[in-house]
Coordinates of C-alpha atoms in Angstrom, one line a residue:
M1 CA -52.7 -3.7 35.5
A2 CA -51.8 -0.5 33.4
A3 CA -50.5 2.6 35.4
N4 CA -53.1 5.7 35.1
P5 CA -51.7 7.6 32.5
Q6 CA -53.0 10.8 33.6
N7 CA -50.8 10.4 37.1
T8 CA -47.7 8.7 35.4
P9 CA -44.9 11.3 34.6
L10 CA -43.6 9.0 31.7
S11 CA -43.8 10.1 27.8
G12 CA -43.5 8.8 24.7
L13 CA -42.6 5.0 23.7
A14 CA -42.4 4.2 27.7
R15 CA -46.1 6.0 28.2
A16 CA -47.6 4.0 25.4
L17 CA -46.1 0.8 26.4
V18 CA -47.3 1.4 30.2
Q19 CA -50.9 2.0 28.6
A20 CA -51.1 -0.7 26.5
G21 CA -50.1 -2.6 29.5
R22 CA -46.9 -4.0 28.2
L23 CA -45.2 -2.7 31.4
K24 CA -45.7 -1.6 34.2
E25 CA -44.7 2.1 35.2
A26 CA -42.2 1.1 38.0
E27 CA -40.5 -1.3 35.5
A28 CA -40.7 1.4 32.7
E29 CA -39.0 4.0 35.3
S30 CA -36.4 1.5 35.8
L31 CA -35.8 0.5 32.4
L32 CA -35.2 4.1 31.4
A33 CA -33.2 4.9 34.2
Q34 CA -30.7 2.2 32.9
A35 CA -31.1 3.3 29.7
A36 CA -30.0 6.7 30.6
A37 CA -26.9 5.4 32.4
S38 CA -25.8 3.2 29.9
R39 CA -26.6 5.6 27.0
T40 CA -28.8 3.4 25.1
S41 CA -32.3 3.2 24.3
L42 CA -35.5 2.0 26.4
I43 CA -36.1 -0.6 23.3
E44 CA -32.5 -2.0 23.9
Q45 CA -33.1 -2.4 27.6
M46 CA -36.4 -4.1 27.4
V47 CA -34.7 -6.6 24.9
T48 CA -32.0 -7.1 27.2
A49 CA -34.6 -7.8 29.7
N50 CA -36.5 -10.3 28.0
K51 CA -39.5 -8.0 28.0
A52 CA -39.9 -8.1 24.4
T53 CA -38.1 -8.8 21.0
Y54 CA -36.9 -6.1 18.6
I55 CA -39.7 -6.9 16.0
E56 CA -42.3 -7.0 18.6
L57 CA -41.4 -3.5 19.5
A58 CA -41.4 -2.4 15.9
L59 CA -44.6 -3.8 15.5
F60 CA -46.1 -2.2 18.5
A61 CA -44.8 1.4 17.6
A62 CA -46.1 1.0 14.2
E63 CA -49.7 -0.1 15.2
K64 CA -49.8 2.5 17.8
F65 CA -48.6 5.3 16.1
G66 CA -49.8 4.7 12.8
Y67 CA -46.6 4.9 10.7
P68 CA -45.2 2.2 7.8
L69 CA -43.1 -0.5 9.1
L70 CA -40.2 -1.2 7.0
D71 CA -37.4 -4.6 7.2
L72 CA -34.6 -2.5 6.7
S73 CA -32.4 -5.7 6.1
A74 CA -34.5 -5.7 2.5
F75 CA -33.8 -1.9 1.6
D76 CA -30.9 -1.2 -0.7
E77 CA -28.3 0.8 0.7
V78 CA -27.2 2.8 -2.5
H79 CA -30.7 4.8 -2.2
I80 CA -30.0 6.3 1.4
Q81 CA -29.7 10.0 1.3
K82 CA -26.7 10.0 3.3
S83 CA -26.0 13.7 2.4
A84 CA -29.4 14.9 3.4
V85 CA -28.8 14.4 7.0
D86 CA -25.5 15.7 9.2
R87 CA -23.8 12.8 9.9
K88 CA -23.9 13.7 13.6
L89 CA -27.4 13.7 13.6
I90 CA -27.7 10.1 12.3
A91 CA -25.2 9.1 15.1
S92 CA -26.9 10.9 17.9
H93 CA -30.9 10.2 17.3
R94 CA -30.4 7.1 15.7
V95 CA -32.1 7.6 12.1
V96 CA -31.3 7.0 8.6
P97 CA -32.6 9.2 5.9
L98 CA -34.2 6.6 3.6
H99 CA -35.6 8.6 0.3
K100 CA -36.4 12.1 -0.5
R101 CA -39.5 12.7 -2.5
G102 CA -40.4 16.4 -3.4
N103 CA -39.8 18.3 -0.2
R104 CA -40.6 15.2 2.3
L105 CA -37.9 13.1 3.8
A106 CA -38.6 9.6 4.6
I107 CA -36.7 8.8 8.1
A108 CA -36.3 5.2 9.4
I109 CA -36.5 5.2 13.0
A110 CA -36.9 3.1 16.0
D111 CA -38.9 5.1 18.3
P112 CA -40.9 7.4 16.5
T113 CA -41.8 9.5 20.0
N114 CA -38.3 11.0 19.5
L115 CA -39.6 14.3 18.7
R116 CA -36.1 16.1 19.1
A117 CA -34.9 14.0 16.5
L118 CA -37.8 14.5 14.1
D119 CA -37.4 18.4 14.5
E120 CA -33.9 19.0 14.5
I121 CA -33.7 16.9 11.2
R122 CA -36.9 19.0 9.9
F123 CA -35.2 22.1 10.9
Q124 CA -31.5 21.3 9.5
T125 CA -32.8 20.0 6.0
G126 CA -36.3 22.5 5.7
L127 CA -38.0 19.4 4.5
A128 CA -41.1 17.7 6.1
V129 CA -40.0 14.4 8.0
D130 CA -42.2 11.2 7.5
P131 CA -41.1 8.5 10.1
V132 CA -40.8 4.7 8.8
I133 CA -40.7 2.2 11.8
V134 CA -37.8 0.0 11.7
E135 CA -36.3 -2.8 14.0
E136 CA -33.7 -1.3 16.5
S137 CA -31.4 -4.1 15.9
K138 CA -31.0 -3.3 12.1
L139 CA -30.9 0.4 12.5
V140 CA -27.7 0.5 15.0
P141 CA -25.6 -1.2 12.5
L142 CA -26.5 0.9 9.6
V143 CA -26.4 4.1 11.6
A144 CA -22.8 3.3 12.8
K145 CA -21.9 2.9 9.5
L146 CA -23.1 6.1 7.9
S147 CA -22.0 8.0 11.1
E148 CA -18.7 6.7 10.4
S149 CA -16.3 9.3 9.1
V150 CA -14.3 9.4 6.0
E151 CA -11.4 9.0 8.0
E152 CA -12.1 5.9 9.7
S153 CA -14.0 4.6 6.6
L154 CA -10.4 5.2 5.0
K155 CA -8.4 4.0 7.9
S156 CA -7.7 0.3 5.8
F157 CA -6.1 1.9 3.0
T158 CA -4.0 4.4 4.7
N159 CA -2.2 2.8 7.3
E160 CA 0.4 5.4 7.6
D161 CA 0.1 9.3 7.9
I162 CA 1.2 10.7 4.3
N163 CA 1.9 14.3 3.6
L164 CA 3.5 14.9 0.6
E165 CA 2.7 18.3 -1.3
F166 CA 1.8 19.2 -4.8
T167 CA 3.7 22.2 -6.1
D168 CA 3.8 25.6 -8.2
E169 CA 1.8 29.2 -6.9
Q170 CA -1.1 28.4 -9.5
T171 CA -1.7 24.7 -7.6
Q172 CA -1.4 26.7 -4.4
E173 CA -3.9 29.2 -5.1
K174 CA -6.3 26.3 -6.0
A175 CA -5.5 24.6 -2.7
D176 CA -6.7 27.7 -1.0
E177 CA -9.7 27.7 -3.0
A178 CA -10.4 24.3 -2.2
S179 CA -10.5 25.1 1.7
S180 CA -13.1 27.9 1.1
L181 CA -15.4 25.1 -0.9
E182 CA -15.0 22.6 1.8
V183 CA -13.4 19.9 -0.4
D184 CA -10.0 19.9 1.5
D185 CA -10.8 17.3 3.4
A186 CA -7.6 15.6 5.1
P187 CA -8.6 12.0 4.9
V188 CA -9.4 12.1 1.4
V189 CA -6.4 14.0 0.6
R190 CA -4.3 11.2 2.1
F191 CA -6.0 8.5 0.5
I192 CA -5.5 10.2 -3.1
Q193 CA -1.6 10.4 -2.2
K194 CA -1.7 7.0 -0.9
M195 CA -3.2 5.6 -4.4
M196 CA -0.6 7.7 -6.1
L197 CA 2.4 6.4 -4.4
D198 CA 1.1 3.1 -4.8
A199 CA 0.9 3.3 -8.3
I200 CA 4.3 5.0 -8.8
N201 CA 5.9 1.9 -6.3
D202 CA 4.1 -0.7 -8.5
G203 CA 5.2 0.6 -12.0
A204 CA 2.0 1.6 -12.8
S205 CA 1.4 3.7 -15.9
D206 CA -2.4 5.2 -15.1
I207 CA -5.0 5.2 -12.0
H208 CA -8.5 5.1 -13.0
F209 CA -10.9 6.4 -10.3
E210 CA -14.1 4.8 -11.6
P211 CA -17.9 5.6 -9.9
Y212 CA -20.6 3.2 -10.3
E213 CA -24.4 2.7 -9.2
K214 CA -23.6 0.7 -6.1
S215 CA -19.8 0.6 -5.9
Y216 CA -16.7 2.7 -6.3
R217 CA -13.4 1.2 -7.5
I218 CA -9.8 2.0 -8.1
R219 CA -7.9 0.3 -10.8
F220 CA -4.2 0.4 -11.7
R221 CA -2.8 -0.4 -15.2
T222 CA 0.4 -1.9 -14.5
D223 CA 2.3 -3.8 -17.5
G224 CA -0.5 -2.6 -19.6
I225 CA -3.0 -4.6 -17.3
L226 CA -5.6 -3.0 -15.2
R227 CA -6.1 -4.4 -11.8
E228 CA -8.5 -3.4 -9.1
V229 CA -6.6 -2.2 -6.0
A230 CA -9.1 -0.6 -3.8
A231 CA -12.9 0.1 -3.2
P232 CA -13.2 2.9 -0.9
P233 CA -16.8 4.2 0.4
L234 CA -19.2 5.3 -2.5
V235 CA -20.0 8.2 -0.4
I236 CA -16.5 9.8 -1.0
K237 CA -16.7 9.7 -4.6
D238 CA -17.6 13.4 -5.4
K239 CA -14.9 14.5 -2.6
I240 CA -12.4 12.5 -4.8
A241 CA -13.2 14.4 -7.9
S242 CA -13.4 17.9 -6.5
R243 CA -9.9 17.2 -4.7
I244 CA -8.5 16.1 -7.6
K245 CA -9.9 18.8 -10.0
V246 CA -8.7 21.6 -7.5
I247 CA -5.1 20.5 -7.8
S248 CA -5.2 20.2 -11.3
R249 CA -6.6 23.5 -11.9
L250 CA -9.7 22.5 -13.1
N251 CA -13.4 23.7 -12.9
I252 CA -14.9 22.0 -9.8
A253 CA -18.3 23.4 -10.6
E254 CA -18.5 22.0 -13.9
K255 CA -19.3 18.0 -14.1
R256 CA -21.1 18.1 -17.7
V257 CA -18.4 18.0 -20.0
P258 CA -14.7 16.2 -19.9
Q259 CA -11.7 18.4 -18.8
D260 CA -8.1 17.9 -18.7
G261 CA -5.5 19.2 -16.7
R262 CA -2.0 18.3 -14.9
M263 CA -0.5 18.0 -11.2
R264 CA 2.5 17.5 -9.8
L265 CA 3.2 15.3 -6.7
V266 CA 6.6 16.1 -4.7
L267 CA 8.4 13.1 -3.6
S268 CA 11.4 14.7 -2.1
K269 CA 13.9 17.4 -3.0
S270 CA 15.2 16.0 -5.6
R271 CA 12.1 13.6 -7.4
A272 CA 8.9 15.1 -8.5
I273 CA 6.3 13.1 -10.4
D274 CA 3.7 14.9 -13.0
F275 CA 0.2 13.4 -13.5
R276 CA -1.9 14.2 -16.8
V277 CA -5.4 14.3 -15.4
S278 CA -8.5 13.4 -17.7
T279 CA -12.4 13.8 -16.3
L280 CA -15.2 12.0 -18.0
P281 CA -18.9 12.7 -16.7
T282 CA -20.4 8.8 -16.6
M283 CA -24.1 7.9 -15.4
Y284 CA -23.0 7.8 -11.7
G285 CA -20.5 10.5 -11.5
E286 CA -17.1 11.6 -12.6
K287 CA -14.5 9.0 -14.0
I288 CA -10.8 10.2 -13.3
V289 CA -7.9 9.3 -14.9
L290 CA -4.4 9.8 -14.1
R291 CA -1.5 9.0 -16.4
I292 CA 1.4 9.0 -14.5
L293 CA 4.6 10.8 -16.3
D294 CA 7.7 9.5 -14.6
P295 CA 10.7 11.9 -15.9
A296 CA 12.7 8.7 -15.2
S297 CA 11.3 6.6 -18.1
A298 CA 12.8 9.2 -20.6
T299 CA 16.3 8.8 -19.3
M300 CA 16.7 5.1 -19.0
G301 CA 18.3 4.7 -22.1
I302 CA 18.2 3.1 -25.4
D303 CA 19.5 -0.1 -24.5
A304 CA 16.9 -0.7 -21.9
L305 CA 14.0 -0.3 -24.5
G306 CA 14.6 -3.6 -25.8
Y307 CA 15.9 -2.7 -29.4
E308 CA 17.9 -5.7 -30.9
P309 CA 21.6 -4.6 -31.7
E310 CA 21.2 -4.3 -35.1
Q311 CA 17.9 -2.0 -34.8
K312 CA 19.7 0.2 -32.4
A313 CA 22.7 0.7 -34.5
L314 CA 20.0 1.4 -37.8
L315 CA 18.3 4.2 -35.2
L316 CA 21.1 6.0 -33.9
D317 CA 22.6 6.0 -37.5
A318 CA 19.5 7.9 -38.9
I319 CA 19.0 10.4 -36.0
T320 CA 22.6 11.6 -36.4
R321 CA 21.9 12.4 -40.0
P322 CA 22.2 16.1 -40.8
Y323 CA 18.5 16.4 -42.1
G324 CA 15.6 14.0 -42.8
M325 CA 12.4 12.7 -40.9
I326 CA 12.1 9.7 -38.4
L327 CA 8.8 8.2 -37.5
V328 CA 7.6 6.2 -34.9
T329 CA 4.2 4.1 -35.3
G330 CA 2.1 2.4 -33.1
P331 CA -1.4 2.4 -31.1
T332 CA -2.0 4.3 -28.1
G333 CA 0.3 3.2 -24.9
S334 CA 2.9 1.2 -27.2
G335 CA 5.8 3.5 -25.7
K336 CA 6.1 5.9 -28.6
T337 CA 6.9 8.9 -26.5
V338 CA 9.2 7.4 -24.2
S339 CA 11.4 6.0 -27.5
L340 CA 11.0 9.5 -28.8
Y341 CA 12.3 11.0 -25.7
T342 CA 15.2 8.8 -25.5
C343 CA 16.2 9.9 -29.0
L344 CA 16.3 13.4 -28.0
N345 CA 18.2 12.9 -24.7
I346 CA 20.8 11.5 -27.2
L347 CA 20.9 14.5 -29.4
N348 CA 20.5 16.9 -26.5
K349 CA 23.7 18.5 -26.5
P350 CA 24.9 22.2 -25.7
G351 CA 25.7 23.0 -29.1
V352 CA 22.1 21.7 -30.6
N353 CA 18.8 23.7 -30.6
I354 CA 15.9 21.3 -30.2
A355 CA 12.1 22.2 -30.3
T356 CA 9.1 20.1 -29.6
A357 CA 5.2 20.5 -30.2
E358 CA 3.5 18.3 -28.0
D359 CA -0.4 17.9 -27.0
P360 CA 0.4 18.1 -24.1
A361 CA 4.2 17.8 -23.2
E362 CA 4.3 15.0 -21.0
I363 CA 7.7 14.8 -19.5
P364 CA 10.4 17.9 -18.9
L365 CA 13.5 17.7 -20.5
P366 CA 15.9 20.3 -19.5
G367 CA 17.8 22.2 -22.7
I368 CA 14.9 21.3 -24.7
N369 CA 12.0 24.2 -25.8
Q370 CA 8.9 22.1 -25.3
V371 CA 5.6 23.9 -26.3
N372 CA 2.0 22.7 -25.7
V373 CA -0.3 22.9 -28.3
D374 CA -3.6 24.7 -27.8
D375 CA -6.0 24.5 -30.7
K376 CA -8.6 26.6 -28.8
A377 CA -5.9 29.4 -28.2
G378 CA -5.2 29.0 -31.9
L379 CA -1.4 27.2 -31.3
T380 CA -1.9 24.4 -33.4
F381 CA 0.5 21.9 -34.8
P382 CA 1.2 23.8 -38.1
I383 CA 1.3 27.2 -36.5
A384 CA 4.1 25.8 -33.9
L385 CA 6.0 24.2 -36.4
K386 CA 6.4 27.4 -38.7
A387 CA 7.4 29.2 -35.8
F388 CA 9.9 26.9 -34.7
L389 CA 11.5 27.4 -38.3
R390 CA 12.0 31.0 -37.6
Q391 CA 14.1 30.2 -34.2
D392 CA 16.9 28.6 -36.0
P393 CA 16.2 24.7 -34.8
D394 CA 18.6 21.7 -35.8
I395 CA 16.0 19.1 -34.4
I396 CA 12.3 19.2 -34.5
M397 CA 9.8 16.9 -32.6
V398 CA 6.3 16.7 -33.6
G399 CA 3.7 14.8 -31.0
E400 CA 1.7 13.4 -33.7
I401 CA 1.0 14.0 -37.5
R402 CA -2.8 14.4 -37.7
D403 CA -3.3 16.4 -40.9
I404 CA -1.8 17.2 -44.5
E405 CA -1.0 20.5 -43.1
T406 CA 1.2 19.3 -40.3
A407 CA 3.1 16.7 -42.2
E408 CA 3.6 19.0 -45.4
I409 CA 5.4 21.5 -42.9
A410 CA 7.1 18.7 -41.2
I411 CA 8.5 17.2 -44.7
K412 CA 9.6 20.8 -45.8
A413 CA 11.6 21.0 -42.3
A414 CA 13.1 17.5 -43.0
Q415 CA 14.0 18.5 -46.4
T416 CA 15.5 22.0 -45.4
G417 CA 18.3 20.8 -43.3
H418 CA 16.5 19.8 -39.9
I419 CA 16.1 16.4 -38.4
V420 CA 12.3 15.9 -37.9
L421 CA 10.8 13.1 -35.2
S422 CA 7.3 12.6 -35.1
T423 CA 4.7 9.9 -34.4
L424 CA 1.6 8.3 -36.4
H425 CA -1.0 6.0 -35.5
T426 CA -0.5 3.2 -38.2
N427 CA 0.1 -0.6 -37.5
D428 CA 3.3 -1.3 -38.8
A429 CA 6.0 0.7 -40.6
P430 CA 5.0 -0.1 -44.4
G431 CA 1.7 1.2 -43.8
T432 CA 3.1 4.1 -42.7
L433 CA 4.2 5.3 -46.3
T434 CA 0.6 4.3 -47.5
R435 CA -1.2 6.3 -45.1
L436 CA 0.9 9.5 -45.9
M437 CA 0.1 8.8 -49.3
N438 CA -3.4 8.3 -48.9
M439 CA -3.2 11.9 -46.8
G440 CA -2.0 13.7 -50.3
I441 CA 1.7 13.9 -49.6
P442 CA 3.3 13.9 -53.1
T443 CA 5.4 10.6 -53.3
F444 CA 8.7 12.7 -54.3
N445 CA 8.5 14.2 -51.2
L446 CA 8.0 10.9 -49.1
A447 CA 11.1 9.4 -50.9
S448 CA 13.3 12.5 -50.3
S449 CA 12.7 13.3 -46.8
I450 CA 11.8 9.9 -44.8
L451 CA 15.0 8.2 -43.3
M452 CA 13.3 5.5 -41.2
I453 CA 10.1 4.4 -39.8
T454 CA 9.7 2.4 -36.5
A455 CA 6.6 0.6 -35.6
Q456 CA 6.7 -0.8 -32.2
R457 CA 4.5 -2.6 -29.6
L458 CA 4.9 -3.0 -25.7
V459 CA 4.4 -6.8 -24.7
R460 CA 4.6 -8.1 -20.7
R461 CA 8.1 -9.3 -19.6
L462 CA 8.2 -12.6 -17.7
C463 CA 8.8 -12.6 -14.0
T464 CA 11.9 -14.0 -12.5
C465 CA 9.4 -16.9 -11.5
K466 CA 9.1 -18.2 -14.9
K467 CA 8.8 -22.0 -15.8
P468 CA 9.6 -24.1 -19.1
L469 CA 6.7 -25.1 -20.8
D470 CA 6.3 -28.2 -23.4
T471 CA 4.7 -26.9 -26.6
P472 CA 4.1 -28.9 -29.6
V473 CA 6.4 -28.2 -32.8
E474 CA 2.9 -27.4 -34.8
T475 CA 2.2 -24.9 -32.4
L476 CA 5.5 -23.3 -32.5
L477 CA 5.7 -23.4 -36.5
N478 CA 2.2 -21.9 -36.9
A479 CA 3.3 -18.8 -34.4
G480 CA 6.1 -18.3 -37.2
F481 CA 9.0 -19.9 -36.2
S482 CA 11.1 -21.7 -38.8
E483 CA 12.4 -25.3 -38.8
N484 CA 15.7 -23.8 -38.2
D485 CA 14.5 -22.0 -35.2
L486 CA 13.4 -25.1 -33.3
D487 CA 17.3 -26.5 -33.1
G488 CA 17.3 -26.9 -29.2
S489 CA 19.2 -24.3 -28.3
W490 CA 16.5 -22.1 -26.4
T491 CA 13.9 -22.8 -24.1
L492 CA 10.1 -21.5 -24.2
Y493 CA 9.1 -19.9 -20.8
G494 CA 5.7 -19.2 -19.5
P495 CA 4.4 -17.1 -16.6
A496 CA 4.3 -19.1 -13.0
E497 CA 3.2 -17.0 -9.7
C498 CA 5.2 -15.3 -6.9
E499 CA 4.9 -12.2 -4.8
R500 CA 6.9 -10.4 -6.9
C501 CA 4.5 -10.3 -9.6
K502 CA 1.6 -10.5 -7.4
G503 CA 0.8 -13.7 -9.0
S504 CA 0.5 -12.5 -12.5
G505 CA 3.5 -14.1 -14.1
Y506 CA 4.8 -11.0 -15.2
K507 CA 6.8 -8.0 -14.3
G508 CA 7.6 -4.9 -16.3
R509 CA 7.5 -4.6 -20.3
V510 CA 9.7 -4.8 -23.2
G511 CA 9.6 -3.5 -26.5
L512 CA 9.2 -4.9 -29.9
Y513 CA 10.3 -2.9 -32.9
E514 CA 10.0 -3.2 -36.7
V515 CA 13.1 -0.7 -37.8
M516 CA 12.5 0.0 -41.6
P517 CA 15.2 2.5 -42.9
V518 CA 13.8 4.1 -46.2
T519 CA 16.3 2.3 -48.6
E520 CA 16.9 3.4 -52.5
A521 CA 14.5 0.1 -53.3
I522 CA 11.9 1.7 -51.3
Q523 CA 12.1 4.8 -52.4
R524 CA 11.5 3.8 -56.0
I525 CA 8.6 1.7 -54.9
V526 CA 7.1 4.6 -53.5
M527 CA 7.6 6.9 -56.3
A528 CA 6.0 4.3 -58.4
N529 CA 3.2 4.5 -55.9
G530 CA 3.7 0.8 -54.8
S531 CA 1.4 -0.8 -52.5
E532 CA 2.0 -1.6 -48.7
H533 CA 2.2 -5.2 -49.7
E534 CA 5.2 -4.4 -52.0
V535 CA 7.0 -2.3 -49.4
A536 CA 6.7 -5.0 -46.8
A537 CA 8.0 -7.4 -49.3
Q538 CA 11.2 -5.6 -50.2
A539 CA 11.6 -4.3 -46.4
R540 CA 11.6 -8.6 -45.8
K541 CA 14.4 -8.9 -48.5
E542 CA 16.6 -6.4 -46.7
G543 CA 16.3 -8.0 -43.2
V544 CA 14.1 -6.0 -41.5
N545 CA 12.2 -8.2 -39.1
D546 CA 8.1 -7.4 -38.6
L547 CA 6.6 -7.2 -35.2
R548 CA 5.7 -10.8 -34.9
R549 CA 9.6 -11.8 -36.1
S550 CA 10.9 -9.2 -33.2
G551 CA 8.4 -10.9 -30.7
L552 CA 9.6 -14.5 -31.8
L553 CA 13.2 -13.2 -30.9
K554 CA 12.0 -12.0 -27.6
V555 CA 10.5 -15.5 -26.9
K556 CA 13.8 -17.3 -27.7
Q557 CA 15.5 -15.2 -25.5
G558 CA 13.4 -15.9 -22.5
L559 CA 11.9 -12.5 -22.1
T560 CA 8.2 -12.9 -22.7
S561 CA 5.8 -15.7 -23.3
L562 CA 4.5 -16.8 -26.7
D563 CA 1.0 -16.0 -25.8
E564 CA 2.0 -12.3 -25.3
I565 CA 3.7 -11.9 -28.7
L566 CA 0.4 -13.9 -30.1
G567 CA -1.7 -11.6 -28.7
S568 CA 0.0 -8.3 -29.5
T569 CA 1.2 -9.1 -33.2
N570 CA -0.3 -10.2 -36.4
A571 CA 1.3 -13.3 -38.4

């Protein structure tokens, strides 16, 4: 028989259960005492004592108090309003903010008589609160997941205490500003540093932080290939973006337009790594890409780049001439900047004045005057070049020839006693000459100023676990090998798997080069407005290997696979 509700001291769910005859008053008091002692809930104690099941209690509460019932396992977690309610309130009151409509917030709760919880949420959010009944067995694990601190959620990614530093006074000012804006979250900082260190140790060139509707992933570009390395909680995407933007001196309040910045990570007293930062607004947040600018890549020497001995000799001869232009061509990510920096390091001597105009300068080079062009400020490539010519230069490097004005000034400098190095985005060396002619450069100026054009690509280098392949002769002939090449003196290798290469079969990259000196014969073709095919045919007569042929030589040397060459070059 149910206890008289007028005489019982019970309240809330316990009182409702007693009124409904589901519990005796003494049972309810005992269960409440056990719940208080074990810091659990009445619902949990009833299930433990076999007085009811979770679903039975959820159905009872929904019917008794007139609130909707929800199967929490069918609710998509991505729609949960994690930031609407303080994490501590979620944990202490065992509630989950489900969704927000206008000024009303739906709250998943197992015991709707917990008025203190509803009042505190109402006070903290300033919203009207609508309880939704759920099973406590499904609510508790979700509460634990949501109330988990960022530090705990990132623990699997940062197994060590990482505390590196970012440098220079402006960055420090921004870091101080970050503290006041509450984005200086230590676990997030350690996580970002961990990702940077892992990328550097893996030899990655880029780090991608990518938010999506239901997930967040981080990828490294290693040896030209992107691979996923981490999938941190989606809830930290804004903190990661804010922290990176603060360190990079970007506007953290601006999320509608792309931004570009730079940061430096100090690894030791003798080594620091620069990162070029690019943000991009997407549908689900800001994607951020960090380009790793390791100064060591610019000083590794010409022998490490992959030039064949005769190509190296031609390049060294060209850059040591008293004047003229050397052009390096290829798509983005083909290693043009490293090739130019390697040449500059060879030329960088106390008696030489070197100036570069870049957008931006990627790697600091001591002894070289590097200028960042800034179109918004009015410092364009042509203006920088004109200024260089008044600075008594010996060698000028232009990051990229983008327009006819830049090209004309660079050619003028090459004709008046300066060595000029620059890049273009063309597919091969012969096509560079026709590209410049199409821009409007007079053929006489091209023929008289350009010493050499080098086209290049980067292909993945086979790991030491490489294995020999048995490939049909027809396949090799179709790839470009001649019958004389197939003399049995070399072995065709392909990728295998090992821990060193993480199962990819490749480790590191090697360059393919088409080194084409502009000889008198090629000059005559240019002067006669000859076609790209005529230039290419003459270059082949003079023994210049195109990119495919250079790649096949690397295959014969066992440095890379045939698949890599076929995928990177045209026949």
